[in-house]
Coordinates of C-alpha atoms and ligand atoms in Angstrom, one line a residue:
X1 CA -22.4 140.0 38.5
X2 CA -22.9 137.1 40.9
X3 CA -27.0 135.8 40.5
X4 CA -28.9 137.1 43.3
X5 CA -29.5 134.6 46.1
X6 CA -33.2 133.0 44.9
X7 CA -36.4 133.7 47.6
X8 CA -35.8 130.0 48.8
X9 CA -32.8 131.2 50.3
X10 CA -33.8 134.4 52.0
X11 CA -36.8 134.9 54.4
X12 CA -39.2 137.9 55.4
X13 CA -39.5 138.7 57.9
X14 CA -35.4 138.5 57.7
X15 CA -33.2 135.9 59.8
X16 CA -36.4 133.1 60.0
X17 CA -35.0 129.7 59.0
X18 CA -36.0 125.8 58.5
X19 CA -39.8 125.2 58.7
X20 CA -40.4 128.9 60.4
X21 CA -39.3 131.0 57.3
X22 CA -42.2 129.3 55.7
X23 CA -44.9 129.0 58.3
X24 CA -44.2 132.6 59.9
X25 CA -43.6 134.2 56.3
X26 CA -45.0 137.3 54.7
X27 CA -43.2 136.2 51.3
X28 CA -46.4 135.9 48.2
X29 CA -44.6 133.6 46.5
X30 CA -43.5 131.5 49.6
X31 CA -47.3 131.4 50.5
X32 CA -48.3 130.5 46.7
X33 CA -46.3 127.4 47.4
X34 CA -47.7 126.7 51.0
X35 CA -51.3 126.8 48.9
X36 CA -49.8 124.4 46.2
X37 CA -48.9 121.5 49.0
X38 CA -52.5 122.1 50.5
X39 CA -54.5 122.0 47.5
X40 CA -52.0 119.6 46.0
X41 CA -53.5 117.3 48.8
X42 CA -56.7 118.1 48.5
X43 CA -57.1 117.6 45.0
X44 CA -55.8 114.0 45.2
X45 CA -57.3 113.0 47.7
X46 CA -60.9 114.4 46.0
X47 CA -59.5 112.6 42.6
X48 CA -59.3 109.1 45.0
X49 CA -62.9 109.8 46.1
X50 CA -64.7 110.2 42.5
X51 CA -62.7 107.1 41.2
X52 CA -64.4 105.2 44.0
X53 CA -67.5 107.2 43.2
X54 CA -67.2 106.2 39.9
X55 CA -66.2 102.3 40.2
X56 CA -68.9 101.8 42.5
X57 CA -71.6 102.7 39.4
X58 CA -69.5 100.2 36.8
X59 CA -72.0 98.1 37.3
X60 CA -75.7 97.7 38.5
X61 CA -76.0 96.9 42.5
X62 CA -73.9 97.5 45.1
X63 CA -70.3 97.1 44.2
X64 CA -67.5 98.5 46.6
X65 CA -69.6 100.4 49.0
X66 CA -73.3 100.3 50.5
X67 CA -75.9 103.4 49.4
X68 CA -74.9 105.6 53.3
X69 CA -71.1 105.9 52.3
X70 CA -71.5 106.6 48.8
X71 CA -74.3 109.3 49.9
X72 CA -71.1 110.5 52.0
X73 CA -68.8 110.0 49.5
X74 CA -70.0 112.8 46.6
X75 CA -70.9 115.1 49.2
X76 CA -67.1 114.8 50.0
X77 CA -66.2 114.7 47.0
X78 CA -68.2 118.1 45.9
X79 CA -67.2 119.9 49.1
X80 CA -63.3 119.4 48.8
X81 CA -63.1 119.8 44.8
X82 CA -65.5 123.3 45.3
X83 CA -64.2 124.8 48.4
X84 CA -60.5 123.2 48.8
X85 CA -59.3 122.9 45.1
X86 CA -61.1 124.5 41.8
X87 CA -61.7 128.1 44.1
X88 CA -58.5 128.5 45.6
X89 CA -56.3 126.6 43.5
X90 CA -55.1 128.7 40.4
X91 CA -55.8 132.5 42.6
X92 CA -54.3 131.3 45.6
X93 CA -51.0 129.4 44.1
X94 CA -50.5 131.0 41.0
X95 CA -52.5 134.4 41.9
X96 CA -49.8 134.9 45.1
X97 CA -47.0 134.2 43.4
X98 CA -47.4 136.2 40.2
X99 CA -49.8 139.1 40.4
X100 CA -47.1 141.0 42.1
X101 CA -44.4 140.1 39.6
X102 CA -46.9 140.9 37.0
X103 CA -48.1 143.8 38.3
X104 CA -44.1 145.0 38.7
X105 CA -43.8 144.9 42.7
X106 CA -42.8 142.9 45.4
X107 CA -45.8 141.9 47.5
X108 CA -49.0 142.1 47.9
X109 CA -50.6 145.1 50.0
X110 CA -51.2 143.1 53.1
X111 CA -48.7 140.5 53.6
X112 CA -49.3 139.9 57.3
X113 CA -53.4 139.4 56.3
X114 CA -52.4 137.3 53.0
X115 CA -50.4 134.6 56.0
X116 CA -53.6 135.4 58.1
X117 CA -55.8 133.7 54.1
X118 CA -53.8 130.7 54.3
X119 CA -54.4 129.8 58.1
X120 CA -57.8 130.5 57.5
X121 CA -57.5 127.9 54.6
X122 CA -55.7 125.3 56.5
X123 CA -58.3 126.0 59.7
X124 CA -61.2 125.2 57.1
X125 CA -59.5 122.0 55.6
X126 CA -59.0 120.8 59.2
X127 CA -62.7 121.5 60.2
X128 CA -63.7 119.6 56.9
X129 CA -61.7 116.6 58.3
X130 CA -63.3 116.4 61.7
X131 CA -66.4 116.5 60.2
X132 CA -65.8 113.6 58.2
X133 CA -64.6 111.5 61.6
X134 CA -66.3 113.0 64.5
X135 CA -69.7 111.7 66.1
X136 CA -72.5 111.3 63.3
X137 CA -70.3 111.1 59.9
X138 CA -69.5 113.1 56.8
X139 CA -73.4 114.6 55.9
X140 CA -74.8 112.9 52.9
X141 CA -76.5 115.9 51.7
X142 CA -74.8 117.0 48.3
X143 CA -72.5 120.1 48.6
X144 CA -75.6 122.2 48.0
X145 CA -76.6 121.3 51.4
X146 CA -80.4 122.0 50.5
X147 CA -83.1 122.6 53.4
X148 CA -85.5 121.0 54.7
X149 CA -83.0 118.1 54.4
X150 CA -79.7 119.5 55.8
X151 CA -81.5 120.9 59.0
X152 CA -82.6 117.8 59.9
X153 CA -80.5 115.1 59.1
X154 CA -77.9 114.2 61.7
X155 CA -74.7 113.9 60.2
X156 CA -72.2 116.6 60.4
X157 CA -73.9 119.7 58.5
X158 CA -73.0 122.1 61.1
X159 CA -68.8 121.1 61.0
X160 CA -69.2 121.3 57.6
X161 CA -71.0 124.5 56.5
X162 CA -68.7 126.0 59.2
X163 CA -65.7 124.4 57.2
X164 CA -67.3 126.1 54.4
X165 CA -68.0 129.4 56.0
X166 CA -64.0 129.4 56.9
X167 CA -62.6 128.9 53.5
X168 CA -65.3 131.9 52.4
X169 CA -63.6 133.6 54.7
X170 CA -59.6 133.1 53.6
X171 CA -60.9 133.6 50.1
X172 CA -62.6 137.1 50.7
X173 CA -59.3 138.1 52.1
X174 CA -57.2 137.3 49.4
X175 CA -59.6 139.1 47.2
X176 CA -59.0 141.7 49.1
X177 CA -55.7 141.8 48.9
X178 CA -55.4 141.3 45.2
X179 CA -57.8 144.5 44.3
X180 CA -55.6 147.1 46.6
X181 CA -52.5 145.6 45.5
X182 CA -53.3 146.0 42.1
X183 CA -54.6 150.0 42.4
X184 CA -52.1 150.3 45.0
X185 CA -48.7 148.5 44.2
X186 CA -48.6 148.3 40.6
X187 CA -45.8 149.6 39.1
X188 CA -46.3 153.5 38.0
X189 CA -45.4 153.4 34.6
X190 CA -48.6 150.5 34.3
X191 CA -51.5 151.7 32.7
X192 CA -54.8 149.7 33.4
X193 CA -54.2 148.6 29.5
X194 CA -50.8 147.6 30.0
X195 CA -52.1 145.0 32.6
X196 CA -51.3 141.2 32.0
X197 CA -54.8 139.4 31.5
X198 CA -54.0 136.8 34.0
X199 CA -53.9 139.8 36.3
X200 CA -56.9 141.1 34.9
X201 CA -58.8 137.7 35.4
X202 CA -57.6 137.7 39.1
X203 CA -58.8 141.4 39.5
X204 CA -62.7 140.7 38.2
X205 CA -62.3 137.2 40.1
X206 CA -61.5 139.1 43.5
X207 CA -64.5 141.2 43.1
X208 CA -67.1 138.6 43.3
X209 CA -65.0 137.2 46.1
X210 CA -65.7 139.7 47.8
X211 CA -68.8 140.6 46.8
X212 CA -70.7 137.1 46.6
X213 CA -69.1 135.4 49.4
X214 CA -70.5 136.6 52.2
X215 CA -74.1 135.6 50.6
X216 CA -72.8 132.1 51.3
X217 CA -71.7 133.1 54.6
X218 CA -75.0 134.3 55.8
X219 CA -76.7 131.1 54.2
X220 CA -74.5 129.0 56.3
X221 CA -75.1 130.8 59.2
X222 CA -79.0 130.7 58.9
X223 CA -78.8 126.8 58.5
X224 CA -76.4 126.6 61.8
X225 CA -79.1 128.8 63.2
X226 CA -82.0 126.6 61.8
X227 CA -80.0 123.1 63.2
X228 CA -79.6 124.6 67.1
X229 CA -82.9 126.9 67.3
X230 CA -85.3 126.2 64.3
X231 CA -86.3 128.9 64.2
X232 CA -88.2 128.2 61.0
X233 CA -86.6 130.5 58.4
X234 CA -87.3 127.5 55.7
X235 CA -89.7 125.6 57.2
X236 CA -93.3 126.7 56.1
X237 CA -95.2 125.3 59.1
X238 CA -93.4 128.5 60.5
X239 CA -94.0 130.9 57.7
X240 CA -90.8 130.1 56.5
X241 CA -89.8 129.2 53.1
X242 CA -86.8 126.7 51.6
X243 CA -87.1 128.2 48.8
X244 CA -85.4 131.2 50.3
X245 CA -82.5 128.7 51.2
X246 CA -82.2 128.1 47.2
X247 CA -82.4 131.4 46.0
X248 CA -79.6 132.4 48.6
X249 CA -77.6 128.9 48.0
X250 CA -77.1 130.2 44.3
X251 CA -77.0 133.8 44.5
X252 CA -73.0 132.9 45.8
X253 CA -73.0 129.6 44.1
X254 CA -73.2 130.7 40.5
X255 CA -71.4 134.0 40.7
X256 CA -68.9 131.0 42.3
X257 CA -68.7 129.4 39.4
X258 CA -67.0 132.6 37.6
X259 CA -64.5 132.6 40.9
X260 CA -64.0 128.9 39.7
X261 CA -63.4 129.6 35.7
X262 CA -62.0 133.5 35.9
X263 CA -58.8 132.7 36.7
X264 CA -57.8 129.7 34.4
X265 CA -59.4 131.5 31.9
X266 CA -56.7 134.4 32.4
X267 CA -53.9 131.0 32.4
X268 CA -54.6 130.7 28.9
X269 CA -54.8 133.8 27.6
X270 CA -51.3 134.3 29.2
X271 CA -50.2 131.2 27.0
X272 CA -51.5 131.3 23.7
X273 CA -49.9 134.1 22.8
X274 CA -46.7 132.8 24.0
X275 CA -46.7 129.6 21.8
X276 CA -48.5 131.7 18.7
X277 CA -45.4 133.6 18.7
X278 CA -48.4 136.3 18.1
X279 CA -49.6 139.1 20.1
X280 CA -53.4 138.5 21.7
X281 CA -56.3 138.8 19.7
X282 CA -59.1 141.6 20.9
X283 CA -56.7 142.5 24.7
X284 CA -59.0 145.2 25.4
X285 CA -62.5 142.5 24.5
X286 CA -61.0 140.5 27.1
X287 CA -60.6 142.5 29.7
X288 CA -64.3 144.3 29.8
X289 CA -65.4 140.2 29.0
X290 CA -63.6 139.2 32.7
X291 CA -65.4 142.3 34.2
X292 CA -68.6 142.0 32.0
X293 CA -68.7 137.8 33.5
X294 CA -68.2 139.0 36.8
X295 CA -71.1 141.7 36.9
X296 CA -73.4 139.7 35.0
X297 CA -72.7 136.3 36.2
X298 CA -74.1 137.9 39.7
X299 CA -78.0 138.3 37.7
X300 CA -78.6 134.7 36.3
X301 CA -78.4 133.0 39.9
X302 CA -82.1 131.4 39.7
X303 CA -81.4 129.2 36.3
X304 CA -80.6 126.3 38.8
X305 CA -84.4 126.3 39.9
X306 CA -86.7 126.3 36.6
X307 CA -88.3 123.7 38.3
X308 CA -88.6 124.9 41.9
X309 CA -92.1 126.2 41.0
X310 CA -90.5 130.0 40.3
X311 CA -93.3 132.5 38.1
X312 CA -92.9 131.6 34.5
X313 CA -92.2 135.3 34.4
X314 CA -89.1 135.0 36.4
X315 CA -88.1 131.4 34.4
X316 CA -88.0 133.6 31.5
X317 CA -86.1 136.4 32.8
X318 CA -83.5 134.1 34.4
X319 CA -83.2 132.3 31.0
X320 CA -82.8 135.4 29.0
X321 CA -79.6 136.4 31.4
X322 CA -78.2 133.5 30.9
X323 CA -77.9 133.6 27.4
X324 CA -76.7 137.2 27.6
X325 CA -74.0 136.0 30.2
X326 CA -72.5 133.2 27.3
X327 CA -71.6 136.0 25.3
X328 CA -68.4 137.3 27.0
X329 CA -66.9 133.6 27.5
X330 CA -67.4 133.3 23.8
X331 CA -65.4 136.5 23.2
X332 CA -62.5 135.5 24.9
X333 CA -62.4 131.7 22.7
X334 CA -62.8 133.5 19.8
X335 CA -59.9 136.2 20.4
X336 CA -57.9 132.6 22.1
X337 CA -58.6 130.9 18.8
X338 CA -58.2 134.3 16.2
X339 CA -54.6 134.8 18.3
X340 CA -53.2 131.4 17.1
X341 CA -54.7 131.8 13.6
X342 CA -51.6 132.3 11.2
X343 CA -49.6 132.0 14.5
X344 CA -46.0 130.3 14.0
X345 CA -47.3 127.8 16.6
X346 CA -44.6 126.6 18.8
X347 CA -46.0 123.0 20.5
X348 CA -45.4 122.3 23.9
X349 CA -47.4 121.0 27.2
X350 CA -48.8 124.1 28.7
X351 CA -50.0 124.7 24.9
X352 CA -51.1 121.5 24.7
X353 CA -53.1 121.8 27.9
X354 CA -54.3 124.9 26.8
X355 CA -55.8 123.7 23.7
X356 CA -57.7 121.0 25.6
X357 CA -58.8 123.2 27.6
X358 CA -60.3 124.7 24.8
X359 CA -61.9 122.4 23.5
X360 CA -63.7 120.9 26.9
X361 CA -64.7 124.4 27.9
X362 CA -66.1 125.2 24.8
X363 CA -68.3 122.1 24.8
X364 CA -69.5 122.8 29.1
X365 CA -70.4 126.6 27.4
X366 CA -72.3 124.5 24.7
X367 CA -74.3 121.9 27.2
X368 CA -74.6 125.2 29.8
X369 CA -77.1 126.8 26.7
X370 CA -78.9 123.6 26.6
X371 CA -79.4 124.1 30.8
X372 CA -80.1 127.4 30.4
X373 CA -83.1 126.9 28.2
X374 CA -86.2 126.4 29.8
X375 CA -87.7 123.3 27.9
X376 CA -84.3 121.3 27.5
X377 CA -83.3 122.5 31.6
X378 CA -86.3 120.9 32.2
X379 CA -85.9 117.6 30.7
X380 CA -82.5 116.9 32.4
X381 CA -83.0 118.8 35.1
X382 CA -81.0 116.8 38.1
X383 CA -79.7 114.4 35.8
X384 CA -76.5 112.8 34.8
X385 CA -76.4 115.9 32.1
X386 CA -75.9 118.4 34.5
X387 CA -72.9 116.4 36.4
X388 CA -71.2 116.1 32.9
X389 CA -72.0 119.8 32.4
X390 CA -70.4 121.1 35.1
X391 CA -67.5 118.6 35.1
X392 CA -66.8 119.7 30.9
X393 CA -66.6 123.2 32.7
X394 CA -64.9 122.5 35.9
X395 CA -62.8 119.8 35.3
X396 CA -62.4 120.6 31.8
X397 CA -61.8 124.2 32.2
X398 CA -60.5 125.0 35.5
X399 CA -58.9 121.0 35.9
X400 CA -56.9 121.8 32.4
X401 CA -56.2 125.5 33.0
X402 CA -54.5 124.3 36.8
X403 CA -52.6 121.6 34.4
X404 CA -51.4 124.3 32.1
X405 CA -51.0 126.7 34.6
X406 CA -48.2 124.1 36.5
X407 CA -46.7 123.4 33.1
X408 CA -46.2 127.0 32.2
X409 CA -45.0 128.4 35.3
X410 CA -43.3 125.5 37.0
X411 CA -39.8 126.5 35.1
X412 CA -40.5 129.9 36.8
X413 CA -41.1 128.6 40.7
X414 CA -38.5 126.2 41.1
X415 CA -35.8 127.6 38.4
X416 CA -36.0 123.8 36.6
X417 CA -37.6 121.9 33.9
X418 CA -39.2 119.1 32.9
X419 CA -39.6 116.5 30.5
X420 CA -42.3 117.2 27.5
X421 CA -42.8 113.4 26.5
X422 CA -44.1 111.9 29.6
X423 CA -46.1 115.8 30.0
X424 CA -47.3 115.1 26.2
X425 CA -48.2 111.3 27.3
X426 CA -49.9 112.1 30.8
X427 CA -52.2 115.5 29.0
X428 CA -53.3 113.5 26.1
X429 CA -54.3 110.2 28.3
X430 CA -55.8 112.9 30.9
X431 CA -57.6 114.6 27.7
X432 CA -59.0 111.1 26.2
X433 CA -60.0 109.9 29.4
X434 CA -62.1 113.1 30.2
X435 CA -64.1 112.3 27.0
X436 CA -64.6 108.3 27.8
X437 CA -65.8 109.5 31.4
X438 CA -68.0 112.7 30.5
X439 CA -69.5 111.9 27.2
X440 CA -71.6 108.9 28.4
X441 CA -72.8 110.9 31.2
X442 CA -74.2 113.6 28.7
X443 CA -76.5 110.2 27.1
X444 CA -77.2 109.1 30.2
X445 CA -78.4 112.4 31.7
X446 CA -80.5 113.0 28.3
X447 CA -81.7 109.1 28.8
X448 CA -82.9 110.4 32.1
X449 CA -80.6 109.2 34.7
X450 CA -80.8 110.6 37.9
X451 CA -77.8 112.5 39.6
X452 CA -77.0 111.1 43.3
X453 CA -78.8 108.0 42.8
X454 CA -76.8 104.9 44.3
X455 CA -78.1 102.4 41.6
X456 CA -79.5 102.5 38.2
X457 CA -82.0 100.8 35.3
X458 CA -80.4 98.1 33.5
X459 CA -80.4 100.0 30.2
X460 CA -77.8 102.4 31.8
X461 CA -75.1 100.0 33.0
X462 CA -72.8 100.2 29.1
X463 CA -73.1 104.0 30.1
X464 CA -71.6 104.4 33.2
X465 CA -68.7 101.2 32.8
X466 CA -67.4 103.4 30.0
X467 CA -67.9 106.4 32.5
X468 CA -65.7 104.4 34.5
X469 CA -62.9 103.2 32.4
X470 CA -62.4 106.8 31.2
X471 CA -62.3 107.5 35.0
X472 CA -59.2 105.3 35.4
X473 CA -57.6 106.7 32.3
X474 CA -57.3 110.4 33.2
X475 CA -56.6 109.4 36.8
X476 CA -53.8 107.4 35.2
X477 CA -52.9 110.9 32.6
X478 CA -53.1 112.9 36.0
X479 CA -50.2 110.4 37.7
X480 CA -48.4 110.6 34.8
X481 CA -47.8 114.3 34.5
X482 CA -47.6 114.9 38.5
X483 CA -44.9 112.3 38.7
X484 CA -43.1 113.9 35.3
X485 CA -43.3 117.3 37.0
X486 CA -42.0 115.9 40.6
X487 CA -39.6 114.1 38.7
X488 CA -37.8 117.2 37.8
X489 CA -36.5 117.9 41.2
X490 CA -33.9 114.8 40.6
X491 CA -33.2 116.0 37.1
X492 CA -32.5 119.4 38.1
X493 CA -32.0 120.8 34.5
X494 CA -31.9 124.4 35.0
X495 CA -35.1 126.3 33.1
X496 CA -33.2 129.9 32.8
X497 CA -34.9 133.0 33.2
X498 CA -37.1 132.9 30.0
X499 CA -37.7 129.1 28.9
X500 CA -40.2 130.1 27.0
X501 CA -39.6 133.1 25.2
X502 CA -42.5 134.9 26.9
X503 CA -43.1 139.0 27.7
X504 CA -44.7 139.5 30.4
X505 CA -42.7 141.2 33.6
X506 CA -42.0 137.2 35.6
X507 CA -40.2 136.6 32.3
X508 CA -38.0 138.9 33.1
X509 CA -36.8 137.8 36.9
X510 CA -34.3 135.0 37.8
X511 CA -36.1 131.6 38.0
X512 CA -36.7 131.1 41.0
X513 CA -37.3 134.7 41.6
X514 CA -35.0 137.0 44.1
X515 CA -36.9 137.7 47.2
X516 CA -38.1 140.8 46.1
X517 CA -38.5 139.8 42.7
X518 CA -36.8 142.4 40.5
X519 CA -33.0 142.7 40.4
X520 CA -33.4 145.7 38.4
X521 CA -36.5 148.4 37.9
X522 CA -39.0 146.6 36.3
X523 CA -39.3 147.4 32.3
X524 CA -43.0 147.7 31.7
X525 CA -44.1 147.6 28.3
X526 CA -46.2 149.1 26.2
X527 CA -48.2 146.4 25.2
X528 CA -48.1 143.2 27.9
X529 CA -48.2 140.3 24.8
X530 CA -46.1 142.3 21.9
X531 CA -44.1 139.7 20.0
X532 CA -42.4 141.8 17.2
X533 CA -39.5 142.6 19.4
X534 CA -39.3 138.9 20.8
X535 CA -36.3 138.0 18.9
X536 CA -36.4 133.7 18.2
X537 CA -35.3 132.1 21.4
X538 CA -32.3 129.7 21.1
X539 CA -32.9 127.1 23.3
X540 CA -35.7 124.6 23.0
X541 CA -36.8 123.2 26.6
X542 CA -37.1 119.8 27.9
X543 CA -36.4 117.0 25.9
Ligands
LIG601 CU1 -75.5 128.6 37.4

């Protein structure tokens, strides 16, 4: 039997062709790539911007740029990694082109609106980059965009915000469509505990998308509101209270960050197994720990304003849920680290990314108890600390997991595979230069640098030059495995259907997949991750 013709080669809507089948298409895993090229720009382009960021503060004084551009420049840099990279990137790519594999269909429950998400996305990109050329400039505010400040500075808040307000919108959407295509399409022989976890993490993901982004959305409306009519929501002179701006700013923001860490948390729970040879540890713990981090992580908003001049009452309360809110992510790196325990562990990239991953995470979890206690949040409150923090846990996490996640599944999109040495070269460079960048900032913070500061005290210049170097290494580790992966496309060795000896349903398909993924009934089984019948895969991958 002759291979079916891959979804490259077939449109839907049928008989579109050239650039039309893609920009007209109501193909997931068509779209999953359209988001790859975006946030694939987007990412470097925010990756250029902190390595400027970054060389500016080698030294004391002014170095490449004056104090208004790099005001500008973190701002920029914060609004594009946030809105244009670590929330859309792994449930918008990866999300659209394998929940509905995973979940045993062929598309998601709204194609038409899942187009409608990425227009959205490309409409909100665009708006970003008018604001950063039109009239008054890029705003200089920080992406937090905090009142009084960002209703009276000139610069282009409003563009922004309403950037901001558009990508809310494409990424409510595609929560949408991810929670009635998975009660709605999945296959019928799928029991909620025969679910892939990567699926899972998507599913608890899309709920705070839809729940918590529209908090944002009506933030961001108040402040265009507050910039054309002042009518003094924030300002107290007229009863108002920016306060209120804070409290609203984080009751998205931090539920965000679990839209930002959910899904690459699901990436690696859909890979240890794989290279453990071992079926996951505690399944069942990790699913009610996505759902558990989503519901909680919507109570603990106010632990980014201890100092704001909150009740001690409510300092305390907010503290206390924080804490309780660590205990879920710690579930899931126990059962990661319990699966690979006496695991006949198989090395290769996406593991090795995975492991980092690990590793970083753990320690952002570690420095996020340290934030979340009152007397220590105090201390480096708006410090160097907290940038680290939420880098270890950003970049560390959701960086890494995006890394692993193109490493596992690129065999899968594009039917080919790479080369492991220059992947193993580029992830541990990437890995080492994380720790030079991040671990100096931790010091620093505790030393009681400032965050957002264009210069610094003298004792703080061996601080951030190693900041910097390690900057230049993982931008160099980052090259290394983007080139590797690109490079693939000239070496064309074919990746098979099952490179990786792996269970779950995209394992099963052609690589690249047919256009409506399954050339046969899909075989759902019993247990997603169950590696007793797995028999010992022949071939090894790339060399
Ligand atoms: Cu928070």
């Amino acid at each position: 039997m002759t291979a079916p013709q891959s979804f490259y080669h077939t449109s839907s809507p049928a008989g579109l062709s050239g650039i039309r089948a893609w920009l007209l298409t109501h193909d997931h895993k068509r779209l999953g790539l359209m988001y790859l090229a975006a946030v694939f720009f987007w990412f470097v382009l925010a990756m250029v911007l902190g390595l400027l960021l970054r060389t500016e503060l080698m030294g004391q004084g002014p170095t490449i740029m004056g104090p208004e551009v790099y005001n500008s420049m973190f701002t920029l840099h914060g609004v594009i990694m946030i809105f244009l990279f670590v929330i859309p990137a792994i449930p918008a790519i990866f999300g659209n082109f394998f929940l509905p594999i995973q979940l045993g269909t062929d598309d998601v429950f709204f194609p038409r609106l899942n187009l409608f998400s990425w227009y959205l996305f490309m409409l909100g990109g665009l708006f970003a980059i008018v604001a950063l050329f039109a009239g008054d400039g890029f705003p200089d505010t920080g992406w937090t965009f905090y009142v009084p400040f960002s209703v009276e500075v000139d610069s282009n808040v409003g563009l922004t915000v309403s950037a901001a307000f558009i990508l809310g919108m494409s990424s409510m959407l595609t929560g949408l469509n991810f929670v009635t295509t998975f009660h709605r399409m999945r296959d019928r022989s799928m029991g909620l505990m025969q679910i892939p976890l990567f699926t899972w993490s998507l599913y608890a993901t899309a709920w705070v998308q839809i729940l918590a982004t529209p908090v944002i959305s009506i933030t961001f409306v108040l402040v265009m509101v507050e910039r054309i009519l002042g009518v003094g929501l924030f300002d107290p002179d007229k009863g108002g209270d920016p306060l209120l701006y804070q409290h609203l700013f984080w009751m998205y923001s931090h539920p965000a960050v679990y839209i930002m860490i959910l899904p690459g948390m699901g990436v690696i729970s859909e890979i240890i197994p794989v290279f453990s040879r071992k079926s996951i540890f505690g399944y069942k713990a990790i699913v009610w720990s996505s759902m558990g981090i989503a519901i909680a992580g919507s109570l603990v908003w106010a632990h980014h304003m201890y100092t704001s001049g909150m009740s001690d009452v409510s300092v305390f309360v907010f503290s206390l849920l924080t804490f309780l809110v660590a205990i879920p992510s710690a579930v899931k790196v126990f059962s990661w680290v319990a699966t690979m325990y006496r695991g006949a562990i198989e090395m290769t990239p996406p593991l090795l990314l995975a492991l980092i991953f690990i590793y970083l995470f753990t320690v952002g979890g570690l420095t996020g108890l340290v934030l979340g206690a009152v007397g220590t949040n105090i201390h480096v409150h708006d410090t160097h600390f907290v940038v680290s923090h939420f880098h270890f846990v950003m970049f560390g996490g959701t960086g890494f997991a995006f890394f692993a996640a193109l490493h596992f599944w690129w065999p899968k999109m594009f039917g080919i595979m790479y080369r492991f040495k220059p992947a193993y070269i580029g992830a541990s460079l990437t890995g080492i230069g994380f720790l030079f960048h991040y671990v100096p900032m931790l010091i620093l913070g505790l030393q009681g640098m400032p965050r957002r500061y264009y210069d610094y005290l003298p004792q703080y210049e061996t601080g951030n030059f190693l900041a910097g170097f390690g900057g230049y290494l993982l931008c160099l580790g980052i090259v290394i495995m983007f080139v590797n992966l690109l490079m693939s496309f000239r070496q064309q060795q074919p990746a098979g259907a099952d490179p990786w000896g792996a269970t779950t349903l995209e394992w099963s398909v052609p690589s690249p997949p047919p256009l409506h993924n399954f050339v046969a009934p899909p075989v759902v089984a019993s247990f997603p991750y169950d590696f007793t019948t797995v028999v010992e895969r022949a071939g090894k991958g790339g060399s």
